[in-house]
mmCIF file of C-alpha atoms in Angstrom:
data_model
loop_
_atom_site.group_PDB
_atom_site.id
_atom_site.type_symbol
_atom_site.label_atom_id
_atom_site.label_comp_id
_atom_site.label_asym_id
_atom_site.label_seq_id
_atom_site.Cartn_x
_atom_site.Cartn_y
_atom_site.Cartn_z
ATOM 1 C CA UNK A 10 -8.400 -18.676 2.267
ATOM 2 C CA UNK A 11 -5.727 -18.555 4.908
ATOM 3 C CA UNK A 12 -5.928 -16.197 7.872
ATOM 4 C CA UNK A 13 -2.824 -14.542 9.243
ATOM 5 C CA UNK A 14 -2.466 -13.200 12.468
ATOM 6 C CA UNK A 15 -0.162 -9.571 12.727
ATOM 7 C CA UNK A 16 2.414 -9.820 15.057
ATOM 8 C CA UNK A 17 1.297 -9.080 18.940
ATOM 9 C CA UNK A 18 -2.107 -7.170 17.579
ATOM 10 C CA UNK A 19 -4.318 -10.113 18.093
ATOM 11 C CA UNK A 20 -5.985 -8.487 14.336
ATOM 12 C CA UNK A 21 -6.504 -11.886 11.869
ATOM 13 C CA UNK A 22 -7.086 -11.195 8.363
ATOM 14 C CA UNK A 23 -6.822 -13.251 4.690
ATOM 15 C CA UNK A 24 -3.868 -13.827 3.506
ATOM 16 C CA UNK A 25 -4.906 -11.661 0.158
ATOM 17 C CA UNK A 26 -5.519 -7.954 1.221
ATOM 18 C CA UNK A 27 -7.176 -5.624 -1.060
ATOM 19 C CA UNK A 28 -4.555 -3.025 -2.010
ATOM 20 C CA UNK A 29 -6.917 0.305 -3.417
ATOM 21 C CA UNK A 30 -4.019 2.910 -4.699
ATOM 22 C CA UNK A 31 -4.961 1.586 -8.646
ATOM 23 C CA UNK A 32 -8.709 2.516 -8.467
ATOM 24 C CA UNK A 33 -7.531 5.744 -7.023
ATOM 25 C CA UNK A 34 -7.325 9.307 -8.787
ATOM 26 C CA UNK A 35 -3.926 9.170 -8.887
ATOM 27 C CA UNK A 36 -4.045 5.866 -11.119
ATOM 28 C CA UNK A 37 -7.440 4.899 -13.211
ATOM 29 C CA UNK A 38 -9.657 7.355 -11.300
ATOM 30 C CA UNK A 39 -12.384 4.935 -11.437
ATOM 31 C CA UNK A 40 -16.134 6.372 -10.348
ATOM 32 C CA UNK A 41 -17.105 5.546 -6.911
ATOM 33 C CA UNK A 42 -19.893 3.204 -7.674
ATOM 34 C CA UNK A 43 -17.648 1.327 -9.969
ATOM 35 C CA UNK A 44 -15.040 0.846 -7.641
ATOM 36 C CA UNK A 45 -16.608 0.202 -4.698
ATOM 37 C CA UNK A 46 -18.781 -2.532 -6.525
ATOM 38 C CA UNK A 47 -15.811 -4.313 -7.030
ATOM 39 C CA UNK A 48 -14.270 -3.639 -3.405
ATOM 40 C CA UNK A 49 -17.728 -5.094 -2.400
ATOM 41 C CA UNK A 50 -17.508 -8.530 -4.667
ATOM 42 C CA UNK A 51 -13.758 -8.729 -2.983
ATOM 43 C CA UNK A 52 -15.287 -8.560 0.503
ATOM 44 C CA UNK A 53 -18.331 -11.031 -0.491
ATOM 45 C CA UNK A 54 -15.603 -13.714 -2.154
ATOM 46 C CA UNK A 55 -13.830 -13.406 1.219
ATOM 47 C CA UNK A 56 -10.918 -10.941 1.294
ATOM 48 C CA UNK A 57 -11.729 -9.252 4.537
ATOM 49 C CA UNK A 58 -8.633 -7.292 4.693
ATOM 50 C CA UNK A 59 -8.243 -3.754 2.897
ATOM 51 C CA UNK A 60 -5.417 -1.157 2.720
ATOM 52 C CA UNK A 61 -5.913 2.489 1.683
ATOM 53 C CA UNK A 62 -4.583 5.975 2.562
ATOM 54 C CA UNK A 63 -5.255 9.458 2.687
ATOM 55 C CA UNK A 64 -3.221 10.555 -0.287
ATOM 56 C CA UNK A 65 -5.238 7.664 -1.852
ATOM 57 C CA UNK A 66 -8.878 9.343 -1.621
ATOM 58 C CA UNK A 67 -10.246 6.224 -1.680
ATOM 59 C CA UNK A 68 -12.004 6.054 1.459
ATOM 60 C CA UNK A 69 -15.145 6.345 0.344
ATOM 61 C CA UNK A 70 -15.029 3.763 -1.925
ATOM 62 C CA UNK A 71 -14.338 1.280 1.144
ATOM 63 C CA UNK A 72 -17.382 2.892 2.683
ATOM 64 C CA UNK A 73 -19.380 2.652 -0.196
ATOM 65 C CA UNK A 74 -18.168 -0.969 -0.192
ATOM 66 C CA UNK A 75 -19.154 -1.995 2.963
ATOM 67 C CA UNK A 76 -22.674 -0.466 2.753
ATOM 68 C CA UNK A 77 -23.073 -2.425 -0.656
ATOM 69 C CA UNK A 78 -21.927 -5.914 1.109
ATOM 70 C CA UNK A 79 -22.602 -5.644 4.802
ATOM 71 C CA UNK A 80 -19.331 -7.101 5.429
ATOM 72 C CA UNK A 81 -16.733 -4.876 7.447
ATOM 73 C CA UNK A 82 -13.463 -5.580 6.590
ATOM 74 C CA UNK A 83 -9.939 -5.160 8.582
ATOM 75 C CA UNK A 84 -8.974 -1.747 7.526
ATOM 76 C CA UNK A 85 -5.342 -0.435 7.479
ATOM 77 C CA UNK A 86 -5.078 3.418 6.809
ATOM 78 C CA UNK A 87 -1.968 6.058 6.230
ATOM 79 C CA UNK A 88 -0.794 9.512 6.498
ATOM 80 C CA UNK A 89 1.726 11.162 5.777
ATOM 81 C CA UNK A 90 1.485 13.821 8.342
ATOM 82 C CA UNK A 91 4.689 15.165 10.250
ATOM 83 C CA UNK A 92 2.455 16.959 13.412
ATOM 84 C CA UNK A 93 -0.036 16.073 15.968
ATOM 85 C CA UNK A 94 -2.433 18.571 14.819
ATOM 86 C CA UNK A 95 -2.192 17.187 11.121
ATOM 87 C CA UNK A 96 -2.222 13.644 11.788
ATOM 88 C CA UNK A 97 -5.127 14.569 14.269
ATOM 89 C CA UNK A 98 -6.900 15.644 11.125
ATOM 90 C CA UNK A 99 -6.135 12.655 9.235
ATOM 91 C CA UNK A 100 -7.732 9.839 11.958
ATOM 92 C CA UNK A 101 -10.740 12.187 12.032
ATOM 93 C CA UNK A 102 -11.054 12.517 8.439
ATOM 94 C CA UNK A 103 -10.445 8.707 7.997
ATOM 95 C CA UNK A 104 -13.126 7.779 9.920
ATOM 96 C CA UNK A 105 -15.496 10.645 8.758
ATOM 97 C CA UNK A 106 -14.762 9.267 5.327
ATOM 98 C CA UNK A 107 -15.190 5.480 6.105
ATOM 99 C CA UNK A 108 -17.798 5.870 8.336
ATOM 100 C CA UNK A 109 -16.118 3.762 11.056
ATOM 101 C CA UNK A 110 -15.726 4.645 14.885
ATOM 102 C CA UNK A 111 -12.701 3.014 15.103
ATOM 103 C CA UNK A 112 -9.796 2.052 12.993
ATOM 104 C CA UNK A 113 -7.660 -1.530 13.033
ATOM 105 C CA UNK A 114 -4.233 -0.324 11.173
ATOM 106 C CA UNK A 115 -3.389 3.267 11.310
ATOM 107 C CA UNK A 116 0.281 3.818 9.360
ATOM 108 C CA UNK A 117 2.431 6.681 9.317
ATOM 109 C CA UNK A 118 2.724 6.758 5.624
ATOM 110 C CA UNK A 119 6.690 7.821 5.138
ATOM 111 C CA UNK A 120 8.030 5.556 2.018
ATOM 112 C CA UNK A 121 11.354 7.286 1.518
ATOM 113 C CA UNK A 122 11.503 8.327 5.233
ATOM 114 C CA UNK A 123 15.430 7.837 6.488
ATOM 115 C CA UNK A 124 16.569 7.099 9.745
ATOM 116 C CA UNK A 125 15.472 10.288 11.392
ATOM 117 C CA UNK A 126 11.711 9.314 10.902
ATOM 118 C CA UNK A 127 11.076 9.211 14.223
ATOM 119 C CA UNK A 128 12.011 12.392 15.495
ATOM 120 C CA UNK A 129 10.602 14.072 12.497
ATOM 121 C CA UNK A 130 7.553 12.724 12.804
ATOM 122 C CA UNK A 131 7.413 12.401 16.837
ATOM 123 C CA UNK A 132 4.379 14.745 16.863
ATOM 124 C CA UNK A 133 2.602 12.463 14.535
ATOM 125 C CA UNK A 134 2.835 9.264 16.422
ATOM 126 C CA UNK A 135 2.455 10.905 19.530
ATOM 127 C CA UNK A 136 -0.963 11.768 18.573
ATOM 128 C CA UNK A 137 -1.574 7.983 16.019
ATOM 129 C CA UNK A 138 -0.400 6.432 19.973
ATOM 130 C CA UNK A 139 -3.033 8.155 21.995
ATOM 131 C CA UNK A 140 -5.362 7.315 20.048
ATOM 132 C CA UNK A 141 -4.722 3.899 20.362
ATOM 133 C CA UNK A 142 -4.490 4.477 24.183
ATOM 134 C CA UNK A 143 -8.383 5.697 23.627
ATOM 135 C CA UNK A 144 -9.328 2.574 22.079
ATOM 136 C CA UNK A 145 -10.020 4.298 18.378
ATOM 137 C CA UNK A 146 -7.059 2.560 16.691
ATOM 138 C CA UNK A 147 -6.135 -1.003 17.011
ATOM 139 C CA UNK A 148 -2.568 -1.019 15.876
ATOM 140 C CA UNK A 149 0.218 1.718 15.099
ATOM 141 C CA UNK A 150 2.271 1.191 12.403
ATOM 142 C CA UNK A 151 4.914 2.333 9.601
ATOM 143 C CA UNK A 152 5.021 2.050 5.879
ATOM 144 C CA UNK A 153 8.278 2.335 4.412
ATOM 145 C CA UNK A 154 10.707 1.559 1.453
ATOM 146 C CA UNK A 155 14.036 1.518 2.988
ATOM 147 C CA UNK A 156 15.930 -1.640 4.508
ATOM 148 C CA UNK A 157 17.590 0.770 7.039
ATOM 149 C CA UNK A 158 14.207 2.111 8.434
ATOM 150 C CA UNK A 159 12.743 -1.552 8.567
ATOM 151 C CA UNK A 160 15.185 -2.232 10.809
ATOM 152 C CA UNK A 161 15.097 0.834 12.962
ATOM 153 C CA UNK A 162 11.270 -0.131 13.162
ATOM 154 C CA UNK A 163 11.473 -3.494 13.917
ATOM 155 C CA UNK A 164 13.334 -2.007 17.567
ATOM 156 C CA UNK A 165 11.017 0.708 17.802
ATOM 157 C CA UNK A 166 8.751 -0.090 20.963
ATOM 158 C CA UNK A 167 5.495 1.455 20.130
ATOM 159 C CA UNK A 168 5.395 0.136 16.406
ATOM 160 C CA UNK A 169 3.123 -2.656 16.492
ATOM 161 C CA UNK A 170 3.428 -3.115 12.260
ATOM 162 C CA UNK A 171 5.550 -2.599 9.863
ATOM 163 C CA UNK A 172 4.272 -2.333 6.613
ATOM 164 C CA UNK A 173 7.491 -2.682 4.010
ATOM 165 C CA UNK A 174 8.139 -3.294 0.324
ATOM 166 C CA UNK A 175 9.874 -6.320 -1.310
ATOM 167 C CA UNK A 176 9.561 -8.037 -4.636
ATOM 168 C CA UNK A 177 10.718 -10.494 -6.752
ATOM 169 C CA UNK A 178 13.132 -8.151 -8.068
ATOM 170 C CA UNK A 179 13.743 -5.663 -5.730
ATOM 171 C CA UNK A 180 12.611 -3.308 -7.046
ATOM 172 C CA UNK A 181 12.014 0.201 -5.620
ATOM 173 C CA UNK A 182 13.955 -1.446 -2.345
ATOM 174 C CA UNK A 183 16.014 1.701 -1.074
ATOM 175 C CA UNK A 184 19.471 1.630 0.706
ATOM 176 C CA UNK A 185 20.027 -1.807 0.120
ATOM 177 C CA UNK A 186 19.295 -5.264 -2.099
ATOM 178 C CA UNK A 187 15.893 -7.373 -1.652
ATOM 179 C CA UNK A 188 17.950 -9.978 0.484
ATOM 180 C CA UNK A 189 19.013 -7.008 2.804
ATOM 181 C CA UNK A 190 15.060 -6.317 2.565
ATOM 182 C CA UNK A 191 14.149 -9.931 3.522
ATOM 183 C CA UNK A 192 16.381 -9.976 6.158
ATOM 184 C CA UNK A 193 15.364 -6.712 7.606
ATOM 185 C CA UNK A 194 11.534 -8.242 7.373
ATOM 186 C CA UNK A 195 12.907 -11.489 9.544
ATOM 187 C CA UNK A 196 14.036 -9.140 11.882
ATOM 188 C CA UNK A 197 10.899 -7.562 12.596
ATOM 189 C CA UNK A 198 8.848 -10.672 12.666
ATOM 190 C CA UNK A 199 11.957 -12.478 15.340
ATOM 191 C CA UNK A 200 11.133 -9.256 17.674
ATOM 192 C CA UNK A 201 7.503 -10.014 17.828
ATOM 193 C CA UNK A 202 6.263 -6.903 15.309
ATOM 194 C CA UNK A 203 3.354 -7.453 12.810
ATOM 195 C CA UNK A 204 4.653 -7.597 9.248
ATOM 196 C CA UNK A 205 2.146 -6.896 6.308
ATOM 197 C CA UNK A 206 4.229 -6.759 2.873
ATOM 198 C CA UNK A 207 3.465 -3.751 0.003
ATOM 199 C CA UNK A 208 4.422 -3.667 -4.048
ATOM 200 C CA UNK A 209 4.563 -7.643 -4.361
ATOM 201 C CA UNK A 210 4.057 -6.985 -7.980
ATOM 202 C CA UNK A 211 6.031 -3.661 -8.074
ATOM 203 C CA UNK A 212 3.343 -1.664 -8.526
ATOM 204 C CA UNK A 213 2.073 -3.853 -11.783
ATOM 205 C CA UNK A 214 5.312 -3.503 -13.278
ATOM 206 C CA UNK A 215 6.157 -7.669 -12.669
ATOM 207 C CA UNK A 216 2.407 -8.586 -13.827
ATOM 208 C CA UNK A 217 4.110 -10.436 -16.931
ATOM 209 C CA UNK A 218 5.122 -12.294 -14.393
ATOM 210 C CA UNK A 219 2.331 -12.403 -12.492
ATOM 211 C CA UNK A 220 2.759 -16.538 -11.417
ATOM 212 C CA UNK A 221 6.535 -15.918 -10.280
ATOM 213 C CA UNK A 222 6.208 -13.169 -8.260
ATOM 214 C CA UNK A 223 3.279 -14.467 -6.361
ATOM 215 C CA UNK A 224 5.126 -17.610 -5.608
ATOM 216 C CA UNK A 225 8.231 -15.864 -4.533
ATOM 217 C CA UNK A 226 6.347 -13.624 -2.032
ATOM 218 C CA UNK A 227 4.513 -16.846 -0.912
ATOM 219 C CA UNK A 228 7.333 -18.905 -0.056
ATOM 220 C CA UNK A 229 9.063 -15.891 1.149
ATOM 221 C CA UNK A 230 6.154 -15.281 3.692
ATOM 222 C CA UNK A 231 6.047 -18.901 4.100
ATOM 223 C CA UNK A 232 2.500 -18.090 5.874
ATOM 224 C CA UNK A 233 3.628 -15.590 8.162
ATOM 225 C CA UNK A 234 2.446 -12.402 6.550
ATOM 226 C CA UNK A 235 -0.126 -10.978 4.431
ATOM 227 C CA UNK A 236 0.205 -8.948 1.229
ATOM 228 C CA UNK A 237 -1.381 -5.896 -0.584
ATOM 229 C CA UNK A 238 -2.315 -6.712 -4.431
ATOM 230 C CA UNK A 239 -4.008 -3.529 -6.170
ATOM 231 C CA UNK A 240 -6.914 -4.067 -8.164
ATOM 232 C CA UNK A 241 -9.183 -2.866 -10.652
ATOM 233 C CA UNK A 242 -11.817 -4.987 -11.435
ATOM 234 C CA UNK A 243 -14.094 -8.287 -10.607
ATOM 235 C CA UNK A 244 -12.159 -10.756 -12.807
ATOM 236 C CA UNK A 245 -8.541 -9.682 -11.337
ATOM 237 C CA UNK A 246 -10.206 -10.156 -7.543
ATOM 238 C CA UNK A 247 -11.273 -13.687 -8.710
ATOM 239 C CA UNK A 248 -7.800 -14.668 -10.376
ATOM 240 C CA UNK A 249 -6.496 -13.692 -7.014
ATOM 241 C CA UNK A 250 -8.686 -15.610 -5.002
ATOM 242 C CA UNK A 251 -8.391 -18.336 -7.059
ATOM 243 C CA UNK A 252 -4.364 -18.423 -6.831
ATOM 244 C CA UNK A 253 -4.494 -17.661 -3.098
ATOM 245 C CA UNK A 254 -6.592 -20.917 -2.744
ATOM 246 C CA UNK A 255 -3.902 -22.714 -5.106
ATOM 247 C CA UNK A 256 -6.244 -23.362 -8.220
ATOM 248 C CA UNK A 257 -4.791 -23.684 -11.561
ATOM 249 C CA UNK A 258 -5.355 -19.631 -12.745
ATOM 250 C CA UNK A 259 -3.377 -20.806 -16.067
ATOM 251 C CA UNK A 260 -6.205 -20.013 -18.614
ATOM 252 C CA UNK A 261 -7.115 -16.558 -16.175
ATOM 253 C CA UNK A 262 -3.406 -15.932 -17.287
ATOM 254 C CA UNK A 263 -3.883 -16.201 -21.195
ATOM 255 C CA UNK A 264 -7.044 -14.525 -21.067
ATOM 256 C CA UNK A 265 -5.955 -11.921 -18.597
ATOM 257 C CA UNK A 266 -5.319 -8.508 -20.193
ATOM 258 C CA UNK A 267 -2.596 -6.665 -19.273
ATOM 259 C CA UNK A 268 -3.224 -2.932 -18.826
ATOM 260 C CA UNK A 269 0.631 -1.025 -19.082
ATOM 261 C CA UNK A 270 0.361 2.064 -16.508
ATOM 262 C CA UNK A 271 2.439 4.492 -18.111
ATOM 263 C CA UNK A 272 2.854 8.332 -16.954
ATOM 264 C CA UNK A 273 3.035 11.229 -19.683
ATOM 265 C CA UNK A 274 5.233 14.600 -18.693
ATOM 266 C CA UNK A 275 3.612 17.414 -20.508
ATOM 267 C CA UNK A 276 6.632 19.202 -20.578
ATOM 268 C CA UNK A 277 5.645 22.136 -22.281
ATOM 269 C CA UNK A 278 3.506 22.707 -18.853
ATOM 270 C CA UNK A 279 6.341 21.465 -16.471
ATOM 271 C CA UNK A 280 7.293 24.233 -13.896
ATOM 272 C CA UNK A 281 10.712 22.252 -12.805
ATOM 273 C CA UNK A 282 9.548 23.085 -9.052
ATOM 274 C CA UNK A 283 10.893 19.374 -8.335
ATOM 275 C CA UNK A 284 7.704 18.434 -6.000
ATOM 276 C CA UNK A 285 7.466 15.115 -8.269
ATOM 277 C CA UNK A 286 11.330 14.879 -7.294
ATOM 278 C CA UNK A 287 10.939 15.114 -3.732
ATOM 279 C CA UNK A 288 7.584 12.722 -3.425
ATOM 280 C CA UNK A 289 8.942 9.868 -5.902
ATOM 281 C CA UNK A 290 9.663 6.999 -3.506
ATOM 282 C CA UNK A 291 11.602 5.334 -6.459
ATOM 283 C CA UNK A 292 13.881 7.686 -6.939
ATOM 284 C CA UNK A 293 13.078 7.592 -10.858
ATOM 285 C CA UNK A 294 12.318 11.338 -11.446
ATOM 286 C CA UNK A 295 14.970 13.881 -12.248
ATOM 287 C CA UNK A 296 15.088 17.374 -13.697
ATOM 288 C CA UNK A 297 16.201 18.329 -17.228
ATOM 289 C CA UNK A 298 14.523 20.671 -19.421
ATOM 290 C CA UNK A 299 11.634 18.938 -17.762
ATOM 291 C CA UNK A 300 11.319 15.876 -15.432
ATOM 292 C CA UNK A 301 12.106 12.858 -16.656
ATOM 293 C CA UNK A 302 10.901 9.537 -15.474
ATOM 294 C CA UNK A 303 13.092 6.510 -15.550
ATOM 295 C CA UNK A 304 10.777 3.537 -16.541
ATOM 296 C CA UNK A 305 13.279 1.191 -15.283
ATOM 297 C CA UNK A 306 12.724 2.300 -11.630
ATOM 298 C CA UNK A 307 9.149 3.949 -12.005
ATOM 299 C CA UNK A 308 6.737 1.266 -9.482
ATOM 300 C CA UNK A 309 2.982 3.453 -11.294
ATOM 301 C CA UNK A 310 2.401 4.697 -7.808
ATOM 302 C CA UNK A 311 1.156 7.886 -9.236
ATOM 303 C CA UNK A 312 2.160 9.605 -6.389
ATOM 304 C CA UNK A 313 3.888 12.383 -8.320
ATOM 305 C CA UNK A 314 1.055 13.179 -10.401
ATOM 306 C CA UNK A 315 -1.109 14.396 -7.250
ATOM 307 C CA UNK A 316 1.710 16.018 -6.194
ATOM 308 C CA UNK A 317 2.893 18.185 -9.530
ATOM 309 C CA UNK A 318 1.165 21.192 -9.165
ATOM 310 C CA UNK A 319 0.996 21.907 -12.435
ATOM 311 C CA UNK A 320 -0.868 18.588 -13.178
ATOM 312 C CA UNK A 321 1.978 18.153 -16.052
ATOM 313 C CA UNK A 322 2.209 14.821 -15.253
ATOM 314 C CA UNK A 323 -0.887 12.130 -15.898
ATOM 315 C CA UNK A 324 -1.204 8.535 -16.427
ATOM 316 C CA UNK A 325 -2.420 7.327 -19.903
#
């Protein structure tokens, strides 16, 4: 499989990086030794590149991976913290959890962040830049959703990646169209940033489509950056592979099974506190008699059931 350089970071990875949000509680909740016994068959085919975050919890499945294997893979992390002290927490807990004394990709995890990010969240990077000063992170980076913030990061000088979404479609793209998106991505790679790309299949929504969205991203990227596909199982990481090393996948494809992700209110338990509001980075949730969830905008993040309180929301 291809290997991509990031940007300036002098990190090399494949092409194909194993996104682990779906094995996650807030998707299928899969057990540990399930989960990490397919992470591990990923990282024995060859994908040595592996994205996963705090809200995730699914560092210790990429622990549990690696001891299973005995490959290490890149590893790009997140959180979502606004302070030092709390993003301190996170890069200890990160490596506590994946067992790892130092850490390649460390994001600051802010999806529907606006153009104040930085000074929000200046205590945060502060502390994500010193440790990369110390040697225990590689790279310092951003994920993010909106075309304005891409291109605030791509002048930003201590933001060595920037980690944004685009699709075939567009969707979930905020404050602007996916060719305002691609452009903003350009942008970043012309000023010498590292560019790894999120929700190429819109969170499974485009999976129909599986062959056409992979080949848009691909000629898109044209090579120059990798991308994050979630998955669940051994016979999805070997369709993968086998696309990414451009075999015919055609009968994977009518054999493949397509699981919908769908999210349930319970509204009867639904508090309308808004905390699924204010964490949707689709803007697809609003607030009747209950929250409501706009399929046509909904990417199965999950996000917003780990963050309702009243666990009125759950994926079925």
């Amino acid at each position: 499989m291809r290997k991509i350089k990031i940007g300036r970071t002098g990190i090399e990875v494949t092409e194909l990086c194993f996104g682990t949000l779906p094995m996650g509680p807030l998707q299928k909740d899969m057990p540990a030794e399930e989960a990490s016994d397919v992470l591990a068959h990923a990282l024995k085919s060859g994908i040595n590149f592996v994205d996963t975050a705090q809200v995730y919890k699914t560092h210790t499945y990429v622990r549990k991976a690696m001891e299973k294997s005995g490959v290490t893979p890149v590893i790009s992390t997140k959180s979502p913290a606004l302070s030092y002290e709390d993003m301190r927490a996170a890069v200890e807990q990160a490596l506590e959890e994946i067992g790892v004394r130092k850490l390649d990709i460390f994001f600051l995890h802010a999806a529907r962040a606006d153009l104040g990010v930085f000074e929000q969240r200046a205590g945060a990077l502060k502390c994500l830049l010193e440790y990369r000063e110390k040697g225990i992170i590689t790279a310092v980076g951003i994920s993010l959703h909106s075309v304005d913030v891409v291109n605030l990061a791509a002048e930003h000088p201590e933001i060595d990646i920037v980690f944004p979404l685009i699709n075939s479609r567009g969707m979930g793209v905020l404050n602007g169209s996916r060719e305002d998106m691609e452009q903003a991505i350009n942008k970043c790679h012309d000023n010498g940033k590292g560019v790894f790309l999120m929700k190429v299949l819109a969170g499974g929504t485009l999976i129909n489509g599986y062959r056409q969205s992979m080949d848009y991203i691909t000629s898109f990227s044209a090579g120059r950056f990798p991308y994050a596909v979630g998955m669940v199982n051994k016979r999805e990481v070997d369709m993968n592979l086998k696309y990414f090393r451009g075999e015919d996948i055609s009968s994977e494809l009518a054999d493949t099974k397509i699981e919908n992700k769908n999210f349930f209110v319970f509204k009867a338990i639904c508090t309308r506190c808004g905390t699924c509001v204010e964490e949707c980075h689709s803007d697809a949730i609003t607030i009747t008699d209950a929250c409501e969830i706009d399929e046509s905008k909904c990417l199965k993040c999950g996000y917003c059931v780990g963050a309702c309180p009243a666990f009125a929301i759950r994926m079925i």
